[in-house]
Amino acid sequence: MKGLKIVSTGSCHPQNAVSNDKLSQTVDTSDEWISTRTGIRQRYFCESEKNVDLASNAAKQALERSGISADEIGACVVATFTPDNATPSVACMVQKRLGLPNDALCFDMNAACSGFIYALNVAHGILMQGGSKYALVIGSEVISRVLDFNDRSTCVLFGDGAGAAVVTLSENSVYEFTCGANGDDAILCCPTSGGLQMDGREVFKFAVGIIPVCIDKLLDKSQLTLEDIDYVACHQANERIISHVVKKMKAPSEKFFVNLQKYGNTSAASIPLALDEMASGGMLKEGMKIICVGFGAGLTWGGIMLEW
Ligand code: ACO
């Protein structure tokens, strides 16, 4: 089977940076509580920006860096649980802003914090059908709109942002995918009317259990070991979740990228935001093998192994 290659990445965050101290002015919390329990130092909250603004800016940057033109994009898949409208989709609005072709397949999908991983695999499937060479995969969220700012144990964890990737098929590169869901609305739930609710301890247990399972599955399928993998980019929910996994897997912590201190948990945007920062920072070289793992409401989980 052909693999999936990330040709280029892009990202966008809202203008308004909200430090823990700034958040403490309106929420009964403190920088000390948030940073010691989660590693988060700040997040961005949209003021006037919409989901489509973040998604389009991230996609535009990825497209510019790819060197290909908009009319070569055959599909635009946006992973989000916070679209601007029930319909039209964010993807259709990105199509309009970027001038993607009319025959491009444009749609949103919701797998919560696993969304970007699912979307990469969906794009892989679309490209495997033939007909087009490139797809745009975007994770974009305006979570600030659905937060309950009276629930201090939840609202301090999240932020807004978007990341995007131009992807194409590749002949001889490693590609593995794994995913799952277990139909639970008690641990993590966001009603359409807003008011994200979460049982933090249960989410923690779920996350530290499922991340190693995903990584081991991908390694098993590819017959590789963690030593063969250059970087792991997990969904950026909480530094303690990542440290716990590092310990459990007896892995070197440098392999596990962390940038949640700047963004908080941006759900479907967190993995493409991480990849874009890694790529822009020169960490990712051609041929490197990376694993990305998402986990979130649903409860859903998904892992992907790619070659850069
Ligand atoms: N500021 C100050 N105090 C707080 C805050 C806050 N923001 N939130 C809760 N507290 C207080 C509580 O009221 C409680 O006080 P009490 O002991 O006087 O009753 C105390 O802190 C402990 O509260 P807990 O909820 O038990 O805190 P815990 O140690 O479990 O940490 C946390 C909470 C950080 C959310 C932890 O459970 C966690 O890391 N869970 C993972 C959740 C996560 O990362 N979810 C991401 C979203 S979902 C996803 O992306 C898949």
mmCIF file of C-alpha atoms and ligand atoms in Angstrom:
data_model
loop_
_atom_site.group_PDB
_atom_site.id
_atom_site.type_symbol
_atom_site.label_atom_id
_atom_site.label_comp_id
_atom_site.label_asym_id
_atom_site.label_seq_id
_atom_site.Cartn_x
_atom_site.Cartn_y
_atom_site.Cartn_z
ATOM 1 C CA MET A 1 0.000 0.000 0.000
ATOM 2 C CA LYS A 2 1.161 3.498 -0.754
ATOM 3 C CA GLY A 3 2.024 5.704 2.188
ATOM 4 C CA LEU A 4 0.928 9.240 2.964
ATOM 5 C CA LYS A 5 3.436 12.047 2.823
ATOM 6 C CA ILE A 6 3.074 15.447 4.431
ATOM 7 C CA VAL A 7 4.326 17.873 1.791
ATOM 8 C CA SER A 8 4.066 21.011 3.935
ATOM 9 C CA THR A 9 2.380 22.394 7.036
ATOM 10 C CA GLY A 10 0.939 25.687 8.241
ATOM 11 C CA SER A 11 -0.621 27.037 11.400
ATOM 12 C CA CYS A 12 -2.568 29.949 12.814
ATOM 13 C CA HIS A 13 -3.568 31.129 16.262
ATOM 14 C CA PRO A 14 -5.823 34.014 17.301
ATOM 15 C CA GLN A 15 -4.273 37.372 18.222
ATOM 16 C CA ASN A 16 -5.378 37.284 21.844
ATOM 17 C CA ALA A 17 -2.840 35.426 24.034
ATOM 18 C CA VAL A 18 -4.250 34.655 27.491
ATOM 19 C CA SER A 19 -1.634 33.809 30.105
ATOM 20 C CA ASN A 20 -2.569 31.863 33.219
ATOM 21 C CA ASP A 21 -2.217 35.089 35.202
ATOM 22 C CA LYS A 22 -4.591 36.898 32.851
ATOM 23 C CA LEU A 23 -7.099 34.044 33.091
ATOM 24 C CA SER A 24 -6.846 34.204 36.894
ATOM 25 C CA GLN A 25 -8.322 37.706 36.752
ATOM 26 C CA THR A 26 -11.692 36.286 35.699
ATOM 27 C CA VAL A 27 -11.525 32.622 36.806
ATOM 28 C CA ASP A 28 -10.811 31.449 40.387
ATOM 29 C CA THR A 29 -7.480 29.822 39.544
ATOM 30 C CA SER A 30 -3.739 30.536 39.521
ATOM 31 C CA ASP A 31 -0.699 30.155 37.309
ATOM 32 C CA GLU A 32 0.736 27.802 39.951
ATOM 33 C CA TRP A 33 -2.306 25.446 39.876
ATOM 34 C CA ILE A 34 -2.561 25.338 36.083
ATOM 35 C CA SER A 35 1.128 25.041 35.265
ATOM 36 C CA THR A 36 1.981 22.392 37.873
ATOM 37 C CA ARG A 37 -0.996 20.175 36.986
ATOM 38 C CA THR A 38 -0.998 20.595 33.220
ATOM 39 C CA GLY A 39 2.153 22.333 31.952
ATOM 40 C CA ILE A 40 -0.038 24.966 30.261
ATOM 41 C CA ARG A 41 1.285 28.548 30.549
ATOM 42 C CA GLN A 42 -0.961 30.331 28.090
ATOM 43 C CA ARG A 43 -3.575 29.761 25.411
ATOM 44 C CA TYR A 44 -5.105 31.883 22.643
ATOM 45 C CA PHE A 45 -8.785 32.805 22.637
ATOM 46 C CA CYS A 46 -10.597 34.154 19.591
ATOM 47 C CA GLU A 47 -12.145 37.585 19.953
ATOM 48 C CA SER A 48 -13.412 38.404 16.480
ATOM 49 C CA GLU A 49 -11.797 35.511 14.575
ATOM 50 C CA LYS A 50 -13.937 32.631 13.411
ATOM 51 C CA ASN A 51 -13.000 29.018 12.899
ATOM 52 C CA VAL A 52 -12.837 29.603 9.132
ATOM 53 C CA ASP A 53 -10.327 32.447 9.625
ATOM 54 C CA LEU A 54 -7.952 30.201 11.567
ATOM 55 C CA ALA A 55 -8.459 27.252 9.219
ATOM 56 C CA SER A 56 -7.987 29.332 6.052
ATOM 57 C CA ASN A 57 -4.853 31.076 7.337
ATOM 58 C CA ALA A 58 -3.245 27.775 8.365
ATOM 59 C CA ALA A 59 -4.217 26.175 5.037
ATOM 60 C CA LYS A 60 -2.983 29.160 3.020
ATOM 61 C CA GLN A 61 0.406 28.932 4.722
ATOM 62 C CA ALA A 62 0.621 25.183 4.102
ATOM 63 C CA LEU A 63 -0.351 25.668 0.463
ATOM 64 C CA GLU A 64 2.208 28.444 -0.074
ATOM 65 C CA ARG A 65 4.942 26.311 1.462
ATOM 66 C CA SER A 66 3.985 23.290 -0.662
ATOM 67 C CA GLY A 67 4.766 25.059 -3.926
ATOM 68 C CA ILE A 68 1.647 23.579 -5.531
ATOM 69 C CA SER A 69 -1.282 25.632 -6.720
ATOM 70 C CA ALA A 70 -4.794 25.643 -5.239
ATOM 71 C CA ASP A 71 -6.266 23.981 -8.322
ATOM 72 C CA GLU A 72 -4.214 20.841 -7.663
ATOM 73 C CA ILE A 73 -6.073 20.171 -4.385
ATOM 74 C CA GLY A 74 -8.622 17.363 -4.785
ATOM 75 C CA ALA A 75 -10.003 17.330 -1.242
ATOM 76 C CA CYS A 76 -10.211 19.556 1.820
ATOM 77 C CA VAL A 77 -10.998 17.769 5.076
ATOM 78 C CA VAL A 78 -11.428 19.831 8.235
ATOM 79 C CA ALA A 79 -11.377 18.080 11.607
ATOM 80 C CA THR A 80 -13.313 20.154 14.127
ATOM 81 C CA PHE A 81 -15.965 19.948 16.823
ATOM 82 C CA THR A 82 -16.395 23.731 16.922
ATOM 83 C CA PRO A 83 -17.439 24.761 13.387
ATOM 84 C CA ASP A 84 -18.851 28.250 12.824
ATOM 85 C CA ASN A 85 -22.074 26.826 11.412
ATOM 86 C CA ALA A 86 -23.808 23.455 11.421
ATOM 87 C CA THR A 87 -23.698 24.047 7.684
ATOM 88 C CA PRO A 88 -22.005 25.195 5.474
ATOM 89 C CA SER A 89 -18.915 23.369 6.627
ATOM 90 C CA VAL A 90 -15.662 25.110 7.515
ATOM 91 C CA ALA A 91 -14.131 23.121 4.631
ATOM 92 C CA CYS A 92 -16.468 24.707 2.056
ATOM 93 C CA MET A 93 -15.618 28.166 3.366
ATOM 94 C CA VAL A 94 -11.904 27.346 3.157
ATOM 95 C CA GLN A 95 -12.528 26.161 -0.407
ATOM 96 C CA LYS A 96 -14.011 29.562 -1.246
ATOM 97 C CA ARG A 97 -11.263 31.580 0.483
ATOM 98 C CA LEU A 98 -8.407 29.634 -1.081
ATOM 99 C CA GLY A 99 -10.017 29.185 -4.490
ATOM 100 C CA LEU A 100 -9.906 25.391 -4.367
ATOM 101 C CA PRO A 101 -11.467 23.665 -7.389
ATOM 102 C CA ASN A 102 -15.241 23.184 -7.537
ATOM 103 C CA ASP A 103 -14.810 19.446 -7.904
ATOM 104 C CA ALA A 104 -12.719 19.167 -4.714
ATOM 105 C CA LEU A 105 -14.301 17.020 -2.015
ATOM 106 C CA CYS A 106 -14.796 19.469 0.892
ATOM 107 C CA PHE A 107 -16.270 18.446 4.229
ATOM 108 C CA ASP A 108 -15.835 18.651 8.003
ATOM 109 C CA MET A 109 -15.503 15.678 10.283
ATOM 110 C CA ASN A 110 -15.718 15.319 14.050
ATOM 111 C CA ALA A 111 -13.634 12.848 15.990
ATOM 112 C CA ALA A 112 -12.878 15.409 18.727
ATOM 113 C CA CYS A 113 -9.192 15.434 19.714
ATOM 114 C CA SER A 114 -8.499 12.410 17.479
ATOM 115 C CA GLY A 115 -9.899 14.358 14.514
ATOM 116 C CA PHE A 116 -6.698 15.251 12.696
ATOM 117 C CA ILE A 117 -5.463 11.642 12.766
ATOM 118 C CA TYR A 118 -8.783 10.361 11.440
ATOM 119 C CA ALA A 119 -8.747 13.100 8.785
ATOM 120 C CA LEU A 120 -5.258 12.113 7.593
ATOM 121 C CA ASN A 121 -6.452 8.559 7.103
ATOM 122 C CA VAL A 122 -9.619 9.732 5.334
ATOM 123 C CA ALA A 123 -7.464 11.867 3.007
ATOM 124 C CA HIS A 124 -5.259 8.834 2.384
ATOM 125 C CA GLY A 125 -8.355 6.873 1.354
ATOM 126 C CA ILE A 126 -9.570 9.649 -0.952
ATOM 127 C CA LEU A 127 -6.186 9.933 -2.653
ATOM 128 C CA MET A 128 -5.975 6.138 -3.001
ATOM 129 C CA GLN A 129 -9.211 6.262 -5.033
ATOM 130 C CA GLY A 130 -7.291 8.245 -7.628
ATOM 131 C CA GLY A 131 -8.297 11.368 -9.500
ATOM 132 C CA SER A 132 -6.262 13.882 -7.555
ATOM 133 C CA LYS A 133 -2.747 14.107 -6.289
ATOM 134 C CA TYR A 134 -3.040 16.386 -3.259
ATOM 135 C CA ALA A 135 -5.368 16.943 -0.319
ATOM 136 C CA LEU A 136 -5.549 19.586 2.379
ATOM 137 C CA VAL A 137 -6.060 18.280 5.899
ATOM 138 C CA ILE A 138 -6.863 20.841 8.591
ATOM 139 C CA GLY A 139 -7.522 20.700 12.334
ATOM 140 C CA SER A 140 -9.203 23.898 13.503
ATOM 141 C CA GLU A 141 -11.005 24.783 16.728
ATOM 142 C CA VAL A 142 -12.624 27.707 18.530
ATOM 143 C CA ILE A 143 -13.107 25.910 21.833
ATOM 144 C CA SER A 144 -13.402 29.155 23.810
ATOM 145 C CA ARG A 145 -16.928 29.423 22.379
ATOM 146 C CA VAL A 146 -18.115 26.213 24.081
ATOM 147 C CA LEU A 147 -16.299 26.537 27.408
ATOM 148 C CA ASP A 148 -18.128 26.991 30.696
ATOM 149 C CA PHE A 149 -16.040 29.694 32.377
ATOM 150 C CA ASN A 150 -17.750 28.872 35.685
ATOM 151 C CA ASP A 151 -16.134 25.419 35.614
ATOM 152 C CA ARG A 152 -12.540 26.207 36.572
ATOM 153 C CA SER A 153 -11.397 22.582 36.385
ATOM 154 C CA THR A 154 -12.159 22.514 32.637
ATOM 155 C CA CYS A 155 -12.010 26.029 31.171
ATOM 156 C CA VAL A 156 -8.329 26.554 32.045
ATOM 157 C CA LEU A 157 -7.245 23.614 29.900
ATOM 158 C CA PHE A 158 -8.327 24.651 26.409
ATOM 159 C CA GLY A 159 -7.377 27.110 23.673
ATOM 160 C CA ASP A 160 -8.146 28.033 20.052
ATOM 161 C CA GLY A 161 -6.010 27.482 16.960
ATOM 162 C CA ALA A 162 -5.550 25.692 13.670
ATOM 163 C CA GLY A 163 -2.960 23.607 11.862
ATOM 164 C CA ALA A 164 -2.951 22.356 8.302
ATOM 165 C CA ALA A 165 -1.059 19.972 6.049
ATOM 166 C CA VAL A 166 -0.867 19.418 2.304
ATOM 167 C CA VAL A 167 -0.633 15.662 1.796
ATOM 168 C CA THR A 168 0.042 13.322 -1.095
ATOM 169 C CA LEU A 169 0.603 9.606 -1.644
ATOM 170 C CA SER A 170 4.093 8.264 -1.562
ATOM 171 C CA GLU A 171 5.388 5.055 -3.123
ATOM 172 C CA ASN A 172 7.824 3.608 -0.677
ATOM 173 C CA SER A 173 7.238 5.189 2.672
ATOM 174 C CA VAL A 174 6.038 3.676 5.893
ATOM 175 C CA TYR A 175 2.349 4.218 6.587
ATOM 176 C CA GLU A 176 0.322 2.657 9.381
ATOM 177 C CA PHE A 177 -2.957 3.668 10.956
ATOM 178 C CA THR A 178 -4.938 2.471 13.942
ATOM 179 C CA CYS A 179 -8.086 3.842 15.551
ATOM 180 C CA GLY A 180 -11.001 3.038 17.810
ATOM 181 C CA ALA A 181 -13.945 4.383 19.768
ATOM 182 C CA ASN A 182 -15.959 3.156 22.704
ATOM 183 C CA GLY A 183 -19.156 5.206 22.734
ATOM 184 C CA ASP A 184 -18.979 7.125 26.003
ATOM 185 C CA ASP A 185 -20.673 10.441 26.751
ATOM 186 C CA ALA A 186 -20.159 10.416 30.519
ATOM 187 C CA ILE A 187 -16.425 11.136 30.737
ATOM 188 C CA LEU A 188 -16.176 13.854 28.127
ATOM 189 C CA CYS A 189 -19.105 15.617 26.477
ATOM 190 C CA CYS A 190 -19.848 18.917 24.776
ATOM 191 C CA PRO A 191 -23.558 19.527 24.079
ATOM 192 C CA THR A 192 -24.278 21.469 20.862
ATOM 193 C CA SER A 193 -25.471 24.331 23.049
ATOM 194 C CA GLY A 194 -21.969 24.499 24.626
ATOM 195 C CA GLY A 195 -20.742 23.814 28.155
ATOM 196 C CA LEU A 196 -17.903 21.325 27.727
ATOM 197 C CA GLN A 197 -17.946 18.841 30.615
ATOM 198 C CA MET A 198 -15.176 16.495 31.591
ATOM 199 C CA ASP A 199 -14.246 14.059 34.329
ATOM 200 C CA GLY A 200 -10.556 15.015 34.424
ATOM 201 C CA ARG A 201 -9.339 11.974 36.331
ATOM 202 C CA GLU A 202 -11.135 9.523 34.044
ATOM 203 C CA VAL A 203 -9.781 11.311 30.958
ATOM 204 C CA PHE A 204 -6.309 11.079 32.437
ATOM 205 C CA LYS A 205 -6.660 7.307 33.015
ATOM 206 C CA PHE A 206 -8.070 6.783 29.535
ATOM 207 C CA ALA A 207 -5.280 8.803 27.899
ATOM 208 C CA VAL A 208 -2.331 7.174 29.661
ATOM 209 C CA GLY A 209 -3.816 3.770 28.882
ATOM 210 C CA ILE A 210 -4.629 4.282 25.210
ATOM 211 C CA ILE A 211 -1.530 6.183 23.990
ATOM 212 C CA PRO A 212 0.879 3.248 24.568
ATOM 213 C CA VAL A 213 -1.689 0.857 23.045
ATOM 214 C CA CYS A 214 -1.795 2.966 19.852
ATOM 215 C CA ILE A 215 1.988 3.293 19.679
ATOM 216 C CA ASP A 216 2.504 -0.449 20.239
ATOM 217 C CA LYS A 217 -0.072 -1.298 17.563
ATOM 218 C CA LEU A 218 1.651 0.907 14.996
ATOM 219 C CA LEU A 219 5.051 -0.548 15.900
ATOM 220 C CA ASP A 220 3.650 -4.076 15.666
ATOM 221 C CA LYS A 221 2.086 -3.462 12.271
ATOM 222 C CA SER A 222 5.256 -1.920 10.877
ATOM 223 C CA GLN A 223 7.573 -4.357 12.656
ATOM 224 C CA LEU A 224 9.568 -1.428 13.962
ATOM 225 C CA THR A 225 10.578 -0.510 17.504
ATOM 226 C CA LEU A 226 10.313 2.826 19.280
ATOM 227 C CA GLU A 227 14.044 3.227 18.645
ATOM 228 C CA ASP A 228 13.319 3.402 14.903
ATOM 229 C CA ILE A 229 10.939 6.302 15.459
ATOM 230 C CA ASP A 230 12.373 9.808 15.444
ATOM 231 C CA TYR A 231 9.497 11.673 17.082
ATOM 232 C CA VAL A 232 6.127 11.064 18.673
ATOM 233 C CA ALA A 233 3.594 13.906 18.546
ATOM 234 C CA CYS A 234 0.718 13.142 20.897
ATOM 235 C CA HIS A 235 -2.438 15.184 21.221
ATOM 236 C CA GLN A 236 -1.353 18.092 23.425
ATOM 237 C CA ALA A 237 -3.810 17.842 26.315
ATOM 238 C CA ASN A 238 -1.630 17.827 29.373
ATOM 239 C CA GLU A 239 2.108 17.550 30.041
ATOM 240 C CA ARG A 240 1.481 15.090 32.865
ATOM 241 C CA ILE A 241 -0.267 12.707 30.465
ATOM 242 C CA ILE A 242 2.755 12.778 28.136
ATOM 243 C CA SER A 243 5.296 12.383 30.974
ATOM 244 C CA HIS A 244 3.326 9.463 32.361
ATOM 245 C CA VAL A 245 3.397 7.736 28.956
ATOM 246 C CA VAL A 246 7.133 8.412 28.562
ATOM 247 C CA LYS A 247 7.764 6.736 31.926
ATOM 248 C CA LYS A 248 5.406 3.848 31.264
ATOM 249 C CA MET A 249 7.034 3.124 27.902
ATOM 250 C CA LYS A 250 10.558 3.714 29.244
ATOM 251 C CA ALA A 251 11.060 6.066 26.301
ATOM 252 C CA PRO A 252 13.419 9.029 25.984
ATOM 253 C CA SER A 253 11.399 12.156 26.741
ATOM 254 C CA GLU A 254 13.104 14.133 23.906
ATOM 255 C CA LYS A 255 11.253 11.902 21.450
ATOM 256 C CA PHE A 256 7.877 13.169 22.653
ATOM 257 C CA PHE A 257 7.257 16.684 21.361
ATOM 258 C CA VAL A 258 5.462 19.093 23.703
ATOM 259 C CA ASN A 259 4.195 22.583 22.867
ATOM 260 C CA LEU A 260 0.996 22.676 24.920
ATOM 261 C CA GLN A 261 2.557 25.272 27.238
ATOM 262 C CA LYS A 262 1.860 27.884 24.524
ATOM 263 C CA TYR A 263 -1.533 26.766 23.249
ATOM 264 C CA GLY A 264 -3.328 24.702 25.894
ATOM 265 C CA ASN A 265 -5.448 21.891 24.538
ATOM 266 C CA THR A 266 -6.622 22.816 21.034
ATOM 267 C CA SER A 267 -8.317 19.464 20.351
ATOM 268 C CA ALA A 268 -8.141 18.579 16.621
ATOM 269 C CA ALA A 269 -5.691 21.430 16.024
ATOM 270 C CA SER A 270 -3.097 20.275 18.537
ATOM 271 C CA ILE A 271 -1.286 17.661 16.445
ATOM 272 C CA PRO A 272 -1.005 19.793 13.263
ATOM 273 C CA LEU A 273 0.112 22.751 15.425
ATOM 274 C CA ALA A 274 2.802 20.492 16.884
ATOM 275 C CA LEU A 275 3.861 19.187 13.462
ATOM 276 C CA ASP A 276 4.064 22.701 12.063
ATOM 277 C CA GLU A 277 6.231 23.879 14.937
ATOM 278 C CA MET A 278 8.492 20.844 14.563
ATOM 279 C CA ALA A 279 8.770 21.348 10.792
ATOM 280 C CA SER A 280 9.330 25.113 11.014
ATOM 281 C CA GLY A 281 11.938 24.578 13.722
ATOM 282 C CA GLY A 282 13.922 22.271 11.417
ATOM 283 C CA MET A 283 13.381 19.177 13.591
ATOM 284 C CA LEU A 284 11.887 17.078 10.778
ATOM 285 C CA LYS A 285 14.163 15.828 8.019
ATOM 286 C CA GLU A 286 13.232 13.803 4.970
ATOM 287 C CA GLY A 287 12.973 10.102 5.760
ATOM 288 C CA MET A 288 12.381 10.551 9.494
ATOM 289 C CA LYS A 289 9.697 8.325 10.933
ATOM 290 C CA ILE A 290 7.093 9.894 13.147
ATOM 291 C CA ILE A 291 4.123 8.679 15.122
ATOM 292 C CA CYS A 292 1.133 10.873 15.981
ATOM 293 C CA VAL A 293 -1.487 9.804 18.520
ATOM 294 C CA GLY A 294 -4.825 11.463 19.195
ATOM 295 C CA PHE A 295 -7.375 10.680 21.913
ATOM 296 C CA GLY A 296 -10.516 12.432 22.966
ATOM 297 C CA ALA A 297 -14.267 12.599 23.262
ATOM 298 C CA GLY A 298 -16.201 9.700 21.866
ATOM 299 C CA LEU A 299 -14.148 8.316 23.445
ATOM 300 C CA THR A 300 -12.029 8.084 20.327
ATOM 301 C CA TRP A 301 -8.392 7.310 19.691
ATOM 302 C CA GLY A 302 -6.200 7.162 16.629
ATOM 303 C CA GLY A 303 -2.551 6.682 15.760
ATOM 304 C CA ILE A 304 -0.638 7.157 12.537
ATOM 305 C CA MET A 305 2.926 6.372 11.505
ATOM 306 C CA LEU A 306 4.391 8.341 8.617
ATOM 307 C CA GLU A 307 7.710 9.043 7.009
ATOM 308 C CA TRP A 308 8.567 12.743 6.680
HETATM 309 N N1 ACO B 1 -7.591 26.288 39.710
HETATM 310 C C1 ACO B 1 -7.466 26.075 41.019
HETATM 311 N N2 ACO B 1 -7.990 25.013 41.653
HETATM 312 C C2 ACO B 1 -8.668 24.131 40.888
HETATM 313 C C3 ACO B 1 -8.838 24.319 39.514
HETATM 314 C C4 ACO B 1 -8.278 25.447 38.915
HETATM 315 N N3 ACO B 1 -8.363 25.714 37.588
HETATM 316 N N4 ACO B 1 -9.562 23.285 39.043
HETATM 317 C C5 ACO B 1 -9.820 22.469 40.070
HETATM 318 N N5 ACO B 1 -9.294 22.996 41.197
HETATM 319 C C6 ACO B 1 -9.322 22.439 42.547
HETATM 320 C C7 ACO B 1 -10.534 21.610 42.770
HETATM 321 O O1 ACO B 1 -11.620 22.385 43.167
HETATM 322 C C8 ACO B 1 -10.049 20.680 43.865
HETATM 323 O O2 ACO B 1 -10.103 21.382 45.076
HETATM 324 P P1 ACO B 1 -10.538 20.640 46.447
HETATM 325 O O3 ACO B 1 -9.506 19.572 46.644
HETATM 326 O O4 ACO B 1 -10.479 21.743 47.441
HETATM 327 O O5 ACO B 1 -11.897 20.097 46.181
HETATM 328 C C9 ACO B 1 -8.598 20.465 43.534
HETATM 329 O O6 ACO B 1 -8.225 21.544 42.669
HETATM 330 C C10 ACO B 1 -8.313 19.150 42.853
HETATM 331 O O7 ACO B 1 -9.208 19.027 41.781
HETATM 332 P P2 ACO B 1 -9.175 17.788 40.857
HETATM 333 O O8 ACO B 1 -10.166 17.937 39.744
HETATM 334 O O9 ACO B 1 -9.232 16.544 41.680
HETATM 335 O O10 ACO B 1 -7.730 17.963 40.253
HETATM 336 P P3 ACO B 1 -6.770 16.894 39.642
HETATM 337 O O11 ACO B 1 -5.583 16.799 40.480
HETATM 338 O O12 ACO B 1 -7.480 15.658 39.207
HETATM 339 O O13 ACO B 1 -6.327 17.641 38.306
HETATM 340 C C11 ACO B 1 -6.784 17.830 35.967
HETATM 341 C C12 ACO B 1 -7.295 18.056 37.369
HETATM 342 C C13 ACO B 1 -5.553 18.678 35.715
HETATM 343 C C14 ACO B 1 -7.866 18.244 34.994
HETATM 344 C C15 ACO B 1 -6.415 16.333 35.848
HETATM 345 O O14 ACO B 1 -7.501 15.534 36.211
HETATM 346 C C16 ACO B 1 -5.992 15.998 34.479
HETATM 347 O O15 ACO B 1 -4.911 16.281 34.088
HETATM 348 N N6 ACO B 1 -6.861 15.314 33.718
HETATM 349 C C17 ACO B 1 -6.681 15.107 32.323
HETATM 350 C C18 ACO B 1 -7.703 15.881 31.661
HETATM 351 C C19 ACO B 1 -7.276 16.484 30.402
HETATM 352 O O16 ACO B 1 -6.146 16.808 30.137
HETATM 353 N N7 ACO B 1 -8.246 16.655 29.584
HETATM 354 C C20 ACO B 1 -8.017 17.231 28.361
HETATM 355 C C21 ACO B 1 -9.266 17.445 27.683
HETATM 356 S S1 ACO B 1 -9.883 16.062 26.996
HETATM 357 C C22 ACO B 1 -8.926 15.633 25.775
HETATM 358 O O17 ACO B 1 -8.261 16.389 25.184
HETATM 359 C C23 ACO B 1 -8.977 14.231 25.443
#
